[in-house]
mmCIF file of C-alpha atoms in Angstrom:
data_model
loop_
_atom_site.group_PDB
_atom_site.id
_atom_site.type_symbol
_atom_site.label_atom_id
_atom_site.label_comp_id
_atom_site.label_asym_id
_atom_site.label_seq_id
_atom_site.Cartn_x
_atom_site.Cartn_y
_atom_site.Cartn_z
ATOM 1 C CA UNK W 1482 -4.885 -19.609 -41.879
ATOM 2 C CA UNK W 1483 -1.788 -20.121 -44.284
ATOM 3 C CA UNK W 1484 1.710 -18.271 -43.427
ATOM 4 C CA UNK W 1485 0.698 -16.451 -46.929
ATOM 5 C CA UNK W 1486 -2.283 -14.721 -45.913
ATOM 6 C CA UNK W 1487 -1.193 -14.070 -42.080
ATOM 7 C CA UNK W 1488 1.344 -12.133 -43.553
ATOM 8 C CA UNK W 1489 -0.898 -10.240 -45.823
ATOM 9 C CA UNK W 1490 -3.163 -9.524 -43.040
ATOM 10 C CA UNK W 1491 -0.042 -8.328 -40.562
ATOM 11 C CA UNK W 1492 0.878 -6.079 -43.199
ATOM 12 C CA UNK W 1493 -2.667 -4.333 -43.803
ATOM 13 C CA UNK W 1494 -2.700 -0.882 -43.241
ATOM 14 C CA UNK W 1495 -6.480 -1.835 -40.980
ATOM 15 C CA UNK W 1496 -4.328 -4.307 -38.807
ATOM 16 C CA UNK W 1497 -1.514 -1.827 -38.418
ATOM 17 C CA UNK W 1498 -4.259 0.816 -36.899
ATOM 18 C CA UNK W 1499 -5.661 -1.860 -34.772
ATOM 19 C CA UNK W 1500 -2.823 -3.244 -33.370
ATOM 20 C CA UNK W 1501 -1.036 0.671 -32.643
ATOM 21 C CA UNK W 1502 -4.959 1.470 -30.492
ATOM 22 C CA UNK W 1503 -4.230 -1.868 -28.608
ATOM 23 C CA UNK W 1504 -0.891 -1.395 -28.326
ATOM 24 C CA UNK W 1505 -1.145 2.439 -27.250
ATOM 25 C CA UNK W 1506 -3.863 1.073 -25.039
ATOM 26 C CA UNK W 1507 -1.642 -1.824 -23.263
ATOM 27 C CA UNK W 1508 1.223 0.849 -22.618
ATOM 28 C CA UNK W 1509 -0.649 3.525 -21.011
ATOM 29 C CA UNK W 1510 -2.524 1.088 -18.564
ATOM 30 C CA UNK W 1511 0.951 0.242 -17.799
ATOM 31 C CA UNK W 1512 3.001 3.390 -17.286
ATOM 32 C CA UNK W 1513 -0.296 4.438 -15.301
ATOM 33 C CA UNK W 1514 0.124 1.285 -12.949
ATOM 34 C CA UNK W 1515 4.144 2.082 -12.633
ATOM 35 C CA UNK W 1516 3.670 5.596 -11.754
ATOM 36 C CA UNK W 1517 0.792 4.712 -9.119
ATOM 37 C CA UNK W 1518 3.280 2.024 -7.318
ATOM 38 C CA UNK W 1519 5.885 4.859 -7.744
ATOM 39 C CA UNK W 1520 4.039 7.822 -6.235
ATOM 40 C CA UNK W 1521 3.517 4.919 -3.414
ATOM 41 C CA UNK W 1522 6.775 3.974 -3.043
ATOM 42 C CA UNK W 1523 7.603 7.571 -2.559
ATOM 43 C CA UNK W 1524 5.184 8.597 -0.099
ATOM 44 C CA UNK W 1525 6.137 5.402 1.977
ATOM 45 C CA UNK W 1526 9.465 6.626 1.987
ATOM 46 C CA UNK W 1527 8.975 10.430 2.273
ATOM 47 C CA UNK W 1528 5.459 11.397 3.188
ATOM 48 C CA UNK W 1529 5.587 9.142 6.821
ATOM 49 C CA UNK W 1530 3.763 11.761 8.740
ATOM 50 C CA UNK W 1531 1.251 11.664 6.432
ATOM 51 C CA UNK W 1532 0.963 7.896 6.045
ATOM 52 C CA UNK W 1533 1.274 7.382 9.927
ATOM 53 C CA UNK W 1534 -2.017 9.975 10.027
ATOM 54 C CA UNK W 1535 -4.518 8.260 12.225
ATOM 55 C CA UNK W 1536 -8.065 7.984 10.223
ATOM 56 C CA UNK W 1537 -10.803 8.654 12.433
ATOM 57 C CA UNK W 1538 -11.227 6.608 15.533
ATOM 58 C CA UNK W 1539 -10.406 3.496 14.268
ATOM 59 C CA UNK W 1540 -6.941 1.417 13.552
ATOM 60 C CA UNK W 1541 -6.407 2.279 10.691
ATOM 61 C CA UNK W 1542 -3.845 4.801 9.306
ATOM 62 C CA UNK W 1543 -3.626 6.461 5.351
ATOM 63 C CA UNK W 1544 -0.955 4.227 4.717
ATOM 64 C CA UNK W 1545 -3.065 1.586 4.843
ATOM 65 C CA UNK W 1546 -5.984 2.702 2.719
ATOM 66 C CA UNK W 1547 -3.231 2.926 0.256
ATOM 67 C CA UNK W 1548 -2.248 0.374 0.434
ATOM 68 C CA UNK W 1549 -5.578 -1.498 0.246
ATOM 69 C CA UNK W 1550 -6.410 0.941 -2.696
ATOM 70 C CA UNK W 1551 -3.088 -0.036 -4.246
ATOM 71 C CA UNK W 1552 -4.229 -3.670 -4.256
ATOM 72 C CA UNK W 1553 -7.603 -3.055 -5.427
ATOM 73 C CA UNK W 1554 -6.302 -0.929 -8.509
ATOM 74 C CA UNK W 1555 -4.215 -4.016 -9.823
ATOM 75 C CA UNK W 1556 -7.566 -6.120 -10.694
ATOM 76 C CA UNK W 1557 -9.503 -3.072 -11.647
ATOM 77 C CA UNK W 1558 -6.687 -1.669 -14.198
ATOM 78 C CA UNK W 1559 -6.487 -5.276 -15.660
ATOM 79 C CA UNK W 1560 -10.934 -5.670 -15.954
ATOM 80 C CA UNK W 1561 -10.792 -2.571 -18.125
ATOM 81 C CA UNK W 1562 -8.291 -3.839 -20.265
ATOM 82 C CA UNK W 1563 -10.194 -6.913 -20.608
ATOM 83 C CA UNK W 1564 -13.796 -4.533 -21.132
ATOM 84 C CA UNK W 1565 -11.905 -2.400 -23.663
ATOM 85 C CA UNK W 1566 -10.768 -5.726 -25.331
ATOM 86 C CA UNK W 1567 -14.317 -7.263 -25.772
ATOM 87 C CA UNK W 1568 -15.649 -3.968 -26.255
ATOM 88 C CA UNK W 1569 -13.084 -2.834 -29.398
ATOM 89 C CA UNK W 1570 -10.243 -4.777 -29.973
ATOM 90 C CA UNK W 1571 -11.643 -8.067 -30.585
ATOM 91 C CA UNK W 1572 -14.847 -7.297 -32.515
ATOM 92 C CA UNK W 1573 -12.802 -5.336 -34.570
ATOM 93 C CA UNK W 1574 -10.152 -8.331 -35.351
ATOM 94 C CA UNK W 1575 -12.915 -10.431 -36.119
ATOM 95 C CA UNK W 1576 -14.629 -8.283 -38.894
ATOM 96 C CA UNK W 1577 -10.974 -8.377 -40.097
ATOM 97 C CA UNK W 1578 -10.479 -11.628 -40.385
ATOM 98 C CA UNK W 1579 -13.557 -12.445 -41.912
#
């Protein structure tokens, strides 16, 4: 593709839409991830009663299933980026580009 017609296509009001859904898409995933690790951070810091709260009868404590559920959220948060992206986003770039 020529400079020309990328720059045609950039300024299209259909790539305009699609890039704003992605981009709208990218930035809540992400403010969602920073106010998880925040609401973390903060209950490691001021809930310790509650984190040091035996679970059950084993050795483990509600800090750590946070913590492991912290972890786990990482990969999950990034798999539906990547199933929203095959699902809408690039499908959708492709028709354009055609």
């Amino acid at each position: 593709m020529d400079n020309a017609r990328a720059h045609a296509l950039m300024e299209s009001d259909r790539y305009r839409t699609l890039a704003g859904k992605r981009r709208r898409v990218a930035v809540g995933l992400t403010l969602f991830n920073i106010a998880v690790y925040l609401v973390y951070v903060l209950l490691m810091g001021y809930a310790r009663p509650l984190m040091a709260t035996m679970v059950g009868d084993t050795a483990m404590n509600v800090g750590l299933l946070v913590t492991i559920g912290l972890v786990v959220m990482a990969p999950l948060i990034s798999g539906y980026y990547i199933w929203w992206a095959n699902r809408a986003y690039d499908p959708n770039l492709k028709a354009l580009l055609a």
